[in-house]
């Protein structure tokens, strides 16, 4: 097959010159390339590794769905993330991935989410006690606060109520620190020899080993205990076609990867959602009224989720503006072609999700927070594969329904208990790491609500 030279290209020299800016924030760099070179272009990651970047929905659909078998997860995930997180759903492909996906999917079906709802509510109630103490001392950065809430909820959904607070903190800190290191390895690959020689790599490996030991202790202990209704039980009960279960080492890898994928998605979505709602009191009050109307005095459970029509629209729009997974990377197994675009074997293909979500050709006024954008009447008008908050195709996020339940659960409690406003004098900016985070945090002031608010339509 001919080379991909027909695709507009950013020169290796310019790619290298922009690598420091890419490491600081790849979004303006890639968006600038989109403006200059079009929906699909080639560039060199860190000035070294060639990649094809696209926001073209036809190319995205082909890579993620139509010919997904030809596109494996790239070295970023299989090698870099696999080095620290082991071989699990995030870091495998082919038949091993299909087998694991089938087994783990049972942990996120309707029946299991119904069972998890009470575990999640108990975790949230405990976390909000600490949150309430923090917010009464003045403005707080909501990002780390929500990270603590969502991580504790995911951890206890996995391991049950017996997971100690200090162990949750250790594993959470390890995951965040290792993720930042993986991003540096990926965006500045020329530093990897220095990371190895200086001891940076070994330091992060030792952190991972300590966190692994903590979780493995819980797994081995659980083997001797009666069955429970959490996700760890789903992993332990899973059986392959030969009747064998997962070994403890694989359960550890899958648990760690579910922790990685499961908490930051929701905490980031909630952080950006509260930020956006703080400037739209009309939307805020409509969401509050919907929670009051649907729930009354009941705690939110999975059965309530389909009833939250407006709240879901608001969440979807926040996920469009600030998609947690701002890019998706794949590697072509064999030569391929999408229309006029040639993709040679071995090519890295980057689906630039943030760019697709902000492209004026697919979204009217894309930088505007428009909560009516996702009304059901608009669903059929939307170009497929221009909205990818949880990925797309067979490798779409396995925990998407869990994430929506978690976001709605936390949002309902916060909105019905607190009024909030953005603290003045801040510069709110996104920082794409593995997940699209607030770079400087988002500081807010919370006060207790005095009465249910009326809807402002």
Tab-separated table of C-alpha atoms in Angstrom:
chain	number	residue	atom	x	y	z
A	1	UNK	CA	0.000	0.000	0.000
A	2	UNK	CA	1.179	3.513	-0.706
A	3	UNK	CA	2.322	5.667	2.184
A	4	UNK	CA	0.161	8.133	4.089
A	5	UNK	CA	1.877	11.109	2.438
A	6	UNK	CA	-1.449	12.134	0.867
A	7	UNK	CA	-2.580	13.183	4.359
A	8	UNK	CA	-1.589	16.802	5.185
A	9	UNK	CA	1.455	16.701	7.425
A	10	UNK	CA	3.062	18.715	10.202
A	11	UNK	CA	6.816	18.540	9.653
A	12	UNK	CA	9.011	16.632	12.065
A	13	UNK	CA	10.867	19.868	12.875
A	14	UNK	CA	7.675	21.758	13.722
A	15	UNK	CA	6.370	18.792	15.715
A	16	UNK	CA	9.568	18.749	17.776
A	17	UNK	CA	9.502	22.524	18.217
A	18	UNK	CA	5.927	22.236	19.515
A	19	UNK	CA	6.667	19.273	21.830
A	20	UNK	CA	7.186	21.428	24.932
A	21	UNK	CA	3.866	23.179	24.279
A	22	UNK	CA	2.298	19.742	23.708
A	23	UNK	CA	3.572	18.595	27.102
A	24	UNK	CA	2.055	21.679	28.770
A	25	UNK	CA	-1.296	21.428	26.978
A	26	UNK	CA	-1.800	19.450	23.755
A	27	UNK	CA	-5.306	20.817	23.070
A	28	UNK	CA	-4.376	24.236	21.619
A	29	UNK	CA	-1.544	22.646	19.616
A	30	UNK	CA	-3.712	19.924	18.067
A	31	UNK	CA	-6.627	22.324	17.516
A	32	UNK	CA	-4.246	24.699	15.781
A	33	UNK	CA	-3.099	21.871	13.525
A	34	UNK	CA	-6.762	21.095	12.741
A	35	UNK	CA	-7.311	24.683	11.635
A	36	UNK	CA	-4.188	24.667	9.495
A	37	UNK	CA	-4.307	21.149	8.029
A	38	UNK	CA	-7.949	20.026	8.191
A	39	UNK	CA	-9.879	17.231	9.923
A	40	UNK	CA	-7.151	14.609	9.438
A	41	UNK	CA	-3.395	15.233	9.513
A	42	UNK	CA	-0.065	13.592	10.346
A	43	UNK	CA	2.416	14.817	12.953
A	44	UNK	CA	5.289	13.445	15.037
A	45	UNK	CA	4.605	12.846	18.723
A	46	UNK	CA	7.472	14.439	20.620
A	47	UNK	CA	9.115	15.006	17.224
A	48	UNK	CA	9.788	11.244	17.047
A	49	UNK	CA	6.784	8.952	16.546
A	50	UNK	CA	4.508	9.546	13.562
A	51	UNK	CA	0.768	9.647	14.259
A	52	UNK	CA	-2.400	10.323	12.281
A	53	UNK	CA	-4.822	12.634	14.107
A	54	UNK	CA	-8.472	12.904	13.100
A	55	UNK	CA	-11.767	14.537	14.022
A	56	UNK	CA	-13.472	13.248	10.850
A	57	UNK	CA	-16.515	11.198	11.990
A	58	UNK	CA	-16.241	8.857	8.982
A	59	UNK	CA	-12.639	8.006	9.876
A	60	UNK	CA	-13.485	7.744	13.581
A	61	UNK	CA	-16.377	5.358	12.905
A	62	UNK	CA	-14.184	3.220	10.654
A	63	UNK	CA	-11.378	2.981	13.222
A	64	UNK	CA	-13.501	2.486	16.354
A	65	UNK	CA	-16.383	0.440	14.947
A	66	UNK	CA	-16.560	-0.621	11.280
A	67	UNK	CA	-13.036	-2.071	11.112
A	68	UNK	CA	-12.273	-2.112	14.828
A	69	UNK	CA	-10.613	-5.538	14.548
A	70	UNK	CA	-7.783	-3.874	12.607
A	71	UNK	CA	-7.075	-1.273	15.282
A	72	UNK	CA	-5.523	-2.309	18.553
A	73	UNK	CA	-4.745	-0.108	21.496
A	74	UNK	CA	-1.465	1.643	20.865
A	75	UNK	CA	1.853	1.430	22.673
A	76	UNK	CA	0.745	4.245	25.000
A	77	UNK	CA	-1.749	1.917	26.669
A	78	UNK	CA	-0.415	-1.565	25.971
A	79	UNK	CA	3.184	-0.792	26.953
A	80	UNK	CA	3.231	2.345	29.103
A	81	UNK	CA	0.003	1.797	31.037
A	82	UNK	CA	0.409	-1.972	30.996
A	83	UNK	CA	3.813	-1.601	32.657
A	84	UNK	CA	2.170	-0.015	35.701
A	85	UNK	CA	-1.362	-1.448	35.622
A	86	UNK	CA	-0.812	-4.988	34.365
A	87	UNK	CA	-2.772	-6.806	31.675
A	88	UNK	CA	-6.476	-6.023	31.930
A	89	UNK	CA	-9.278	-4.493	29.875
A	90	UNK	CA	-7.410	-1.204	29.372
A	91	UNK	CA	-4.175	-2.811	28.242
A	92	UNK	CA	-5.063	-5.913	26.198
A	93	UNK	CA	-6.645	-6.614	22.827
A	94	UNK	CA	-7.755	-9.517	20.650
A	95	UNK	CA	-9.299	-12.672	22.099
A	96	UNK	CA	-7.978	-12.129	25.670
A	97	UNK	CA	-9.716	-8.733	25.710
A	98	UNK	CA	-12.986	-10.174	24.336
A	99	UNK	CA	-13.005	-12.854	27.016
A	100	UNK	CA	-12.329	-10.419	29.858
A	101	UNK	CA	-14.880	-7.925	28.513
A	102	UNK	CA	-17.585	-10.604	28.456
A	103	UNK	CA	-16.855	-11.661	32.031
A	104	UNK	CA	-16.565	-8.175	33.513
A	105	UNK	CA	-19.600	-6.784	31.649
A	106	UNK	CA	-21.803	-8.704	34.105
A	107	UNK	CA	-20.605	-6.363	36.850
A	108	UNK	CA	-22.262	-3.407	35.106
A	109	UNK	CA	-25.622	-4.859	34.069
A	110	UNK	CA	-28.895	-3.511	35.452
A	111	UNK	CA	-29.200	-6.102	38.203
A	112	UNK	CA	-25.683	-5.427	39.501
A	113	UNK	CA	-26.097	-1.632	39.337
A	114	UNK	CA	-29.289	-1.971	41.369
A	115	UNK	CA	-27.318	-3.938	43.973
A	116	UNK	CA	-24.430	-1.448	43.945
A	117	UNK	CA	-26.720	1.558	44.485
A	118	UNK	CA	-26.921	1.030	48.256
A	119	UNK	CA	-23.136	0.567	48.542
A	120	UNK	CA	-22.632	3.775	46.563
A	121	UNK	CA	-25.140	5.707	48.693
A	122	UNK	CA	-23.501	4.566	51.935
A	123	UNK	CA	-20.087	5.617	50.629
A	124	UNK	CA	-21.453	8.989	49.501
A	125	UNK	CA	-23.092	9.685	52.861
A	126	UNK	CA	-19.793	9.019	54.644
A	127	UNK	CA	-17.786	11.145	52.188
A	128	UNK	CA	-20.199	14.073	52.432
A	129	UNK	CA	-19.635	14.297	56.184
A	130	UNK	CA	-16.003	15.202	55.522
A	131	UNK	CA	-17.002	17.411	52.559
A	132	UNK	CA	-19.401	19.334	54.804
A	133	UNK	CA	-16.621	20.030	57.310
A	134	UNK	CA	-14.313	21.235	54.529
A	135	UNK	CA	-16.787	23.626	52.891
A	136	UNK	CA	-17.725	25.271	56.186
A	137	UNK	CA	-14.124	26.510	56.510
A	138	UNK	CA	-14.430	28.612	53.339
A	139	UNK	CA	-13.883	28.177	49.582
A	140	UNK	CA	-12.617	24.751	48.505
A	141	UNK	CA	-11.060	23.368	45.345
A	142	UNK	CA	-13.840	21.049	44.207
A	143	UNK	CA	-11.610	18.871	42.035
A	144	UNK	CA	-9.683	17.036	44.812
A	145	UNK	CA	-12.829	16.967	46.954
A	146	UNK	CA	-14.813	15.243	44.212
A	147	UNK	CA	-11.868	12.945	43.460
A	148	UNK	CA	-11.984	11.756	47.081
A	149	UNK	CA	-15.740	11.194	46.906
A	150	UNK	CA	-15.727	9.323	43.601
A	151	UNK	CA	-12.624	7.266	44.382
A	152	UNK	CA	-14.064	6.116	47.701
A	153	UNK	CA	-17.330	5.231	45.945
A	154	UNK	CA	-15.620	3.203	43.202
A	155	UNK	CA	-13.251	1.554	45.683
A	156	UNK	CA	-16.142	0.462	47.886
A	157	UNK	CA	-18.167	-0.626	44.862
A	158	UNK	CA	-15.217	-2.895	44.135
A	159	UNK	CA	-14.050	-4.019	47.570
A	160	UNK	CA	-17.012	-3.298	49.841
A	161	UNK	CA	-17.234	-1.268	53.038
A	162	UNK	CA	-14.236	-3.006	54.640
A	163	UNK	CA	-11.732	-0.975	52.572
A	164	UNK	CA	-9.938	1.349	55.007
A	165	UNK	CA	-9.757	5.102	54.419
A	166	UNK	CA	-5.950	5.119	54.620
A	167	UNK	CA	-5.739	2.385	51.982
A	168	UNK	CA	-8.100	4.322	49.715
A	169	UNK	CA	-5.857	7.393	50.085
A	170	UNK	CA	-2.672	5.425	49.310
A	171	UNK	CA	-4.077	3.792	46.171
A	172	UNK	CA	-5.646	7.058	44.971
A	173	UNK	CA	-2.373	8.972	45.373
A	174	UNK	CA	-0.469	6.214	43.570
A	175	UNK	CA	-2.839	6.207	40.607
A	176	UNK	CA	-2.738	10.002	40.176
A	177	UNK	CA	1.056	10.177	40.451
A	178	UNK	CA	1.661	7.269	38.072
A	179	UNK	CA	-0.776	8.697	35.508
A	180	UNK	CA	1.118	11.985	35.418
A	181	UNK	CA	4.359	10.071	34.886
A	182	UNK	CA	2.842	8.030	32.024
A	183	UNK	CA	1.777	11.261	30.302
A	184	UNK	CA	5.345	12.609	30.559
A	185	UNK	CA	6.703	9.340	29.125
A	186	UNK	CA	4.279	9.600	26.212
A	187	UNK	CA	4.469	13.280	25.278
A	188	UNK	CA	8.238	13.580	25.824
A	189	UNK	CA	9.584	10.135	24.813
A	190	UNK	CA	13.123	11.487	24.433
A	191	UNK	CA	13.249	11.772	28.255
A	192	UNK	CA	12.645	8.052	28.856
A	193	UNK	CA	16.372	7.143	29.021
A	194	UNK	CA	16.790	9.840	31.668
A	195	UNK	CA	13.760	8.568	33.610
A	196	UNK	CA	15.378	5.121	33.750
A	197	UNK	CA	18.876	6.387	34.651
A	198	UNK	CA	17.752	8.935	37.249
A	199	UNK	CA	15.611	6.560	39.252
A	200	UNK	CA	12.294	8.232	38.340
A	201	UNK	CA	11.009	5.060	36.693
A	202	UNK	CA	12.013	2.891	39.653
A	203	UNK	CA	10.372	5.319	42.116
A	204	UNK	CA	7.022	5.020	40.339
A	205	UNK	CA	7.367	1.241	40.056
A	206	UNK	CA	7.867	1.046	43.824
A	207	UNK	CA	4.751	3.148	44.400
A	208	UNK	CA	2.775	0.751	42.208
A	209	UNK	CA	4.159	-2.258	44.102
A	210	UNK	CA	3.000	-0.825	47.460
A	211	UNK	CA	-0.510	-0.145	46.126
A	212	UNK	CA	-0.683	-3.613	44.561
A	213	UNK	CA	0.227	-5.200	47.885
A	214	UNK	CA	-2.573	-3.358	49.677
A	215	UNK	CA	-5.235	-4.485	47.189
A	216	UNK	CA	-3.899	-8.050	46.947
A	217	UNK	CA	-4.298	-8.400	50.716
A	218	UNK	CA	-8.020	-7.598	50.359
A	219	UNK	CA	-8.393	-10.070	47.484
A	220	UNK	CA	-6.771	-12.932	49.394
A	221	UNK	CA	-8.799	-12.134	52.492
A	222	UNK	CA	-12.034	-12.116	50.483
A	223	UNK	CA	-11.345	-15.644	49.219
A	224	UNK	CA	-12.005	-16.860	52.770
A	225	UNK	CA	-15.180	-14.800	53.368
A	226	UNK	CA	-18.878	-15.249	52.442
A	227	UNK	CA	-20.021	-13.829	49.055
A	228	UNK	CA	-21.005	-10.160	48.782
A	229	UNK	CA	-22.721	-7.998	46.158
A	230	UNK	CA	-19.753	-5.840	45.071
A	231	UNK	CA	-17.681	-5.857	41.877
A	232	UNK	CA	-14.856	-7.880	43.433
A	233	UNK	CA	-17.361	-10.702	43.906
A	234	UNK	CA	-18.245	-10.472	40.195
A	235	UNK	CA	-14.557	-10.846	39.289
A	236	UNK	CA	-14.085	-13.746	41.689
A	237	UNK	CA	-17.231	-15.551	40.497
A	238	UNK	CA	-16.386	-15.172	36.780
A	239	UNK	CA	-15.633	-18.424	34.975
A	240	UNK	CA	-13.932	-19.142	31.661
A	241	UNK	CA	-15.275	-21.786	29.266
A	242	UNK	CA	-13.091	-24.434	30.951
A	243	UNK	CA	-14.684	-23.686	34.312
A	244	UNK	CA	-11.594	-21.988	35.754
A	245	UNK	CA	-11.801	-18.598	37.478
A	246	UNK	CA	-9.497	-15.596	37.239
A	247	UNK	CA	-6.199	-15.910	39.117
A	248	UNK	CA	-5.661	-13.371	41.896
A	249	UNK	CA	-3.029	-11.509	39.866
A	250	UNK	CA	-5.510	-10.890	37.040
A	251	UNK	CA	-8.223	-9.847	39.508
A	252	UNK	CA	-5.709	-7.353	40.913
A	253	UNK	CA	-4.959	-5.924	37.453
A	254	UNK	CA	-8.651	-5.641	36.552
A	255	UNK	CA	-9.459	-4.063	39.922
A	256	UNK	CA	-6.717	-1.484	39.576
A	257	UNK	CA	-7.803	-0.645	36.040
A	258	UNK	CA	-11.443	-0.277	37.076
A	259	UNK	CA	-10.292	2.090	39.824
A	260	UNK	CA	-8.291	4.123	37.297
A	261	UNK	CA	-11.087	4.345	34.739
A	262	UNK	CA	-13.978	4.562	37.181
A	263	UNK	CA	-13.248	7.471	39.480
A	264	UNK	CA	-11.607	10.211	37.424
A	265	UNK	CA	-14.254	10.078	34.707
A	266	UNK	CA	-16.974	11.038	37.167
A	267	UNK	CA	-14.954	13.455	39.300
A	268	UNK	CA	-13.846	15.406	36.243
A	269	UNK	CA	-17.352	15.469	34.792
A	270	UNK	CA	-18.746	16.696	38.118
A	271	UNK	CA	-16.054	19.358	38.528
A	272	UNK	CA	-16.743	20.848	35.114
A	273	UNK	CA	-20.492	20.426	35.585
A	274	UNK	CA	-20.542	22.424	38.839
A	275	UNK	CA	-18.340	25.058	37.205
A	276	UNK	CA	-20.750	25.400	34.272
A	277	UNK	CA	-23.861	25.404	36.475
A	278	UNK	CA	-22.386	28.097	38.733
A	279	UNK	CA	-22.866	30.596	35.895
A	280	UNK	CA	-26.310	29.320	34.866
A	281	UNK	CA	-28.766	29.619	37.779
A	282	UNK	CA	-31.667	28.926	35.416
A	283	UNK	CA	-30.245	25.497	34.533
A	284	UNK	CA	-29.292	24.812	38.134
A	285	UNK	CA	-32.816	25.370	39.402
A	286	UNK	CA	-34.355	23.207	36.678
A	287	UNK	CA	-32.042	20.350	37.625
A	288	UNK	CA	-32.873	20.826	41.323
A	289	UNK	CA	-36.583	20.758	40.615
A	290	UNK	CA	-36.237	17.571	38.574
A	291	UNK	CA	-34.370	15.866	41.418
A	292	UNK	CA	-37.061	16.955	43.893
A	293	UNK	CA	-39.859	15.841	41.567
A	294	UNK	CA	-38.413	12.407	40.798
A	295	UNK	CA	-36.905	11.530	44.174
A	296	UNK	CA	-38.914	13.282	46.844
A	297	UNK	CA	-37.188	12.020	50.002
A	298	UNK	CA	-35.889	8.805	48.421
A	299	UNK	CA	-32.174	8.123	47.854
A	300	UNK	CA	-31.282	7.936	44.172
A	301	UNK	CA	-30.876	4.425	42.774
A	302	UNK	CA	-30.251	2.964	39.343
A	303	UNK	CA	-33.992	2.606	38.722
A	304	UNK	CA	-34.397	6.393	38.853
A	305	UNK	CA	-31.827	7.151	36.140
A	306	UNK	CA	-34.141	7.056	33.060
A	307	UNK	CA	-36.455	9.611	34.716
A	308	UNK	CA	-33.834	12.378	34.792
A	309	UNK	CA	-34.350	13.796	31.313
A	310	UNK	CA	-33.136	17.365	31.835
A	311	UNK	CA	-30.317	16.479	34.260
A	312	UNK	CA	-29.049	13.969	31.695
A	313	UNK	CA	-29.067	16.652	28.972
A	314	UNK	CA	-27.015	18.952	31.201
A	315	UNK	CA	-24.504	16.193	31.980
A	316	UNK	CA	-24.200	15.293	28.287
A	317	UNK	CA	-23.478	18.897	27.351
A	318	UNK	CA	-20.841	19.189	30.088
A	319	UNK	CA	-19.238	16.000	28.765
A	320	UNK	CA	-19.224	17.489	25.271
A	321	UNK	CA	-17.458	20.658	26.380
A	322	UNK	CA	-15.054	18.819	28.704
A	323	UNK	CA	-14.797	15.164	27.588
A	324	UNK	CA	-12.905	13.147	30.228
A	325	UNK	CA	-11.239	11.024	27.539
A	326	UNK	CA	-10.029	13.872	25.338
A	327	UNK	CA	-8.294	11.502	22.889
A	328	UNK	CA	-8.360	7.813	21.962
A	329	UNK	CA	-5.319	6.124	20.435
A	330	UNK	CA	-5.185	3.046	18.217
A	331	UNK	CA	-2.557	1.172	16.155
A	332	UNK	CA	-3.306	-0.206	12.667
A	333	UNK	CA	-2.621	-3.965	12.515
A	334	UNK	CA	-2.750	-4.109	8.688
A	335	UNK	CA	-2.799	-1.637	5.790
A	336	UNK	CA	-6.145	0.108	5.543
A	337	UNK	CA	-7.987	2.831	3.667
A	338	UNK	CA	-10.873	5.133	4.635
A	339	UNK	CA	-12.087	6.894	1.495
A	340	UNK	CA	-9.027	8.725	0.173
A	341	UNK	CA	-7.109	8.359	3.420
A	342	UNK	CA	-4.438	5.662	3.438
A	343	UNK	CA	-3.466	4.181	6.821
A	344	UNK	CA	-0.360	1.969	6.569
A	345	UNK	CA	0.193	-0.976	8.884
A	346	UNK	CA	1.714	0.119	12.195
A	347	UNK	CA	0.326	3.655	12.038
A	348	UNK	CA	-0.786	5.255	15.277
A	349	UNK	CA	-4.236	6.812	14.847
A	350	UNK	CA	-5.350	9.408	17.406
A	351	UNK	CA	-9.072	10.119	17.602
A	352	UNK	CA	-9.029	13.709	18.853
A	353	UNK	CA	-12.248	13.631	20.868
A	354	UNK	CA	-11.948	17.180	22.231
A	355	UNK	CA	-11.509	18.511	18.701
A	356	UNK	CA	-14.540	16.574	17.430
A	357	UNK	CA	-16.640	17.896	20.324
A	358	UNK	CA	-15.669	21.499	19.540
A	359	UNK	CA	-15.736	21.450	15.724
A	360	UNK	CA	-18.008	24.218	14.319
A	361	UNK	CA	-18.901	22.056	11.313
A	362	UNK	CA	-20.587	19.532	13.605
A	363	UNK	CA	-21.820	21.743	16.453
A	364	UNK	CA	-23.530	25.139	16.284
A	365	UNK	CA	-21.786	27.601	18.618
A	366	UNK	CA	-19.568	24.812	19.976
A	367	UNK	CA	-18.054	26.852	22.825
A	368	UNK	CA	-21.494	27.674	24.283
A	369	UNK	CA	-22.958	25.705	27.196
A	370	UNK	CA	-26.312	24.871	25.600
A	371	UNK	CA	-28.344	22.495	27.765
A	372	UNK	CA	-30.995	22.039	25.058
A	373	UNK	CA	-28.422	20.659	22.637
A	374	UNK	CA	-29.162	17.106	23.748
A	375	UNK	CA	-32.965	17.125	23.744
A	376	UNK	CA	-34.241	13.850	22.286
A	377	UNK	CA	-35.525	15.583	19.134
A	378	UNK	CA	-31.918	16.418	18.219
A	379	UNK	CA	-30.587	12.874	18.543
A	380	UNK	CA	-31.371	11.891	14.952
A	381	UNK	CA	-29.914	15.146	13.601
A	382	UNK	CA	-26.497	14.590	15.180
A	383	UNK	CA	-23.719	13.215	12.979
A	384	UNK	CA	-22.669	9.812	14.384
A	385	UNK	CA	-19.227	9.649	15.992
A	386	UNK	CA	-18.991	13.378	16.667
A	387	UNK	CA	-19.903	12.812	20.343
A	388	UNK	CA	-17.653	10.343	22.170
A	389	UNK	CA	-17.532	11.050	25.926
A	390	UNK	CA	-17.148	7.328	26.674
A	391	UNK	CA	-15.485	6.292	23.414
A	392	UNK	CA	-17.342	4.326	20.750
A	393	UNK	CA	-17.618	0.958	19.066
A	394	UNK	CA	-16.985	-2.389	20.802
A	395	UNK	CA	-14.290	-0.862	23.043
A	396	UNK	CA	-16.531	1.891	24.381
A	397	UNK	CA	-16.268	2.441	28.136
A	398	UNK	CA	-17.614	-0.613	29.974
A	399	UNK	CA	-18.615	1.508	32.972
A	400	UNK	CA	-20.546	4.266	31.177
A	401	UNK	CA	-23.824	3.412	32.929
A	402	UNK	CA	-22.059	3.228	36.292
A	403	UNK	CA	-20.511	6.653	35.648
A	404	UNK	CA	-23.894	8.228	34.843
A	405	UNK	CA	-25.392	6.697	38.007
A	406	UNK	CA	-22.477	7.983	40.056
A	407	UNK	CA	-22.646	11.507	38.590
A	408	UNK	CA	-26.409	11.767	39.128
A	409	UNK	CA	-26.151	10.383	42.654
A	410	UNK	CA	-23.480	12.848	43.778
A	411	UNK	CA	-25.039	15.780	41.914
A	412	UNK	CA	-28.469	15.165	43.454
A	413	UNK	CA	-27.070	15.233	46.985
A	414	UNK	CA	-24.904	18.304	46.405
A	415	UNK	CA	-27.616	20.346	44.689
A	416	UNK	CA	-30.295	19.540	47.219
A	417	UNK	CA	-28.041	20.315	50.167
A	418	UNK	CA	-25.961	23.285	48.990
A	419	UNK	CA	-26.012	26.552	47.127
A	420	UNK	CA	-22.633	27.268	45.543
A	421	UNK	CA	-20.792	29.918	43.611
A	422	UNK	CA	-17.438	30.287	41.922
A	423	UNK	CA	-14.810	32.013	44.062
A	424	UNK	CA	-13.582	35.236	42.389
A	425	UNK	CA	-10.131	35.860	40.930
A	426	UNK	CA	-9.544	32.481	39.269
A	427	UNK	CA	-8.317	31.378	35.879
A	428	UNK	CA	-10.183	28.213	34.983
A	429	UNK	CA	-8.252	26.170	32.445
A	430	UNK	CA	-8.314	22.542	31.297
A	431	UNK	CA	-5.186	20.371	31.469
A	432	UNK	CA	-5.275	17.214	29.359
A	433	UNK	CA	-3.528	14.394	31.180
A	434	UNK	CA	-4.828	10.857	30.752
A	435	UNK	CA	-8.101	12.621	31.690
A	436	UNK	CA	-9.058	16.261	30.978
A	437	UNK	CA	-8.494	17.878	34.388
A	438	UNK	CA	-8.861	21.453	35.688
A	439	UNK	CA	-5.279	22.752	35.544
A	440	UNK	CA	-5.451	25.131	38.514
A	441	UNK	CA	-8.430	23.553	40.257
A	442	UNK	CA	-11.875	25.134	40.609
A	443	UNK	CA	-12.472	26.957	43.889
A	444	UNK	CA	-16.065	27.322	45.055
A	445	UNK	CA	-17.986	28.525	48.089
A	446	UNK	CA	-20.782	26.296	49.427
A	447	UNK	CA	-23.612	27.294	51.744
A	448	UNK	CA	-26.481	25.145	52.958
A	449	UNK	CA	-29.749	25.559	51.104
A	450	UNK	CA	-32.664	26.858	53.167
A	451	UNK	CA	-35.568	25.546	51.089
A	452	UNK	CA	-36.293	23.777	47.784
A	453	UNK	CA	-35.796	26.218	44.939
A	454	UNK	CA	-38.441	27.000	42.338
A	455	UNK	CA	-37.817	26.250	38.687
A	456	UNK	CA	-36.723	29.057	36.419
A	457	UNK	CA	-37.691	27.892	32.971
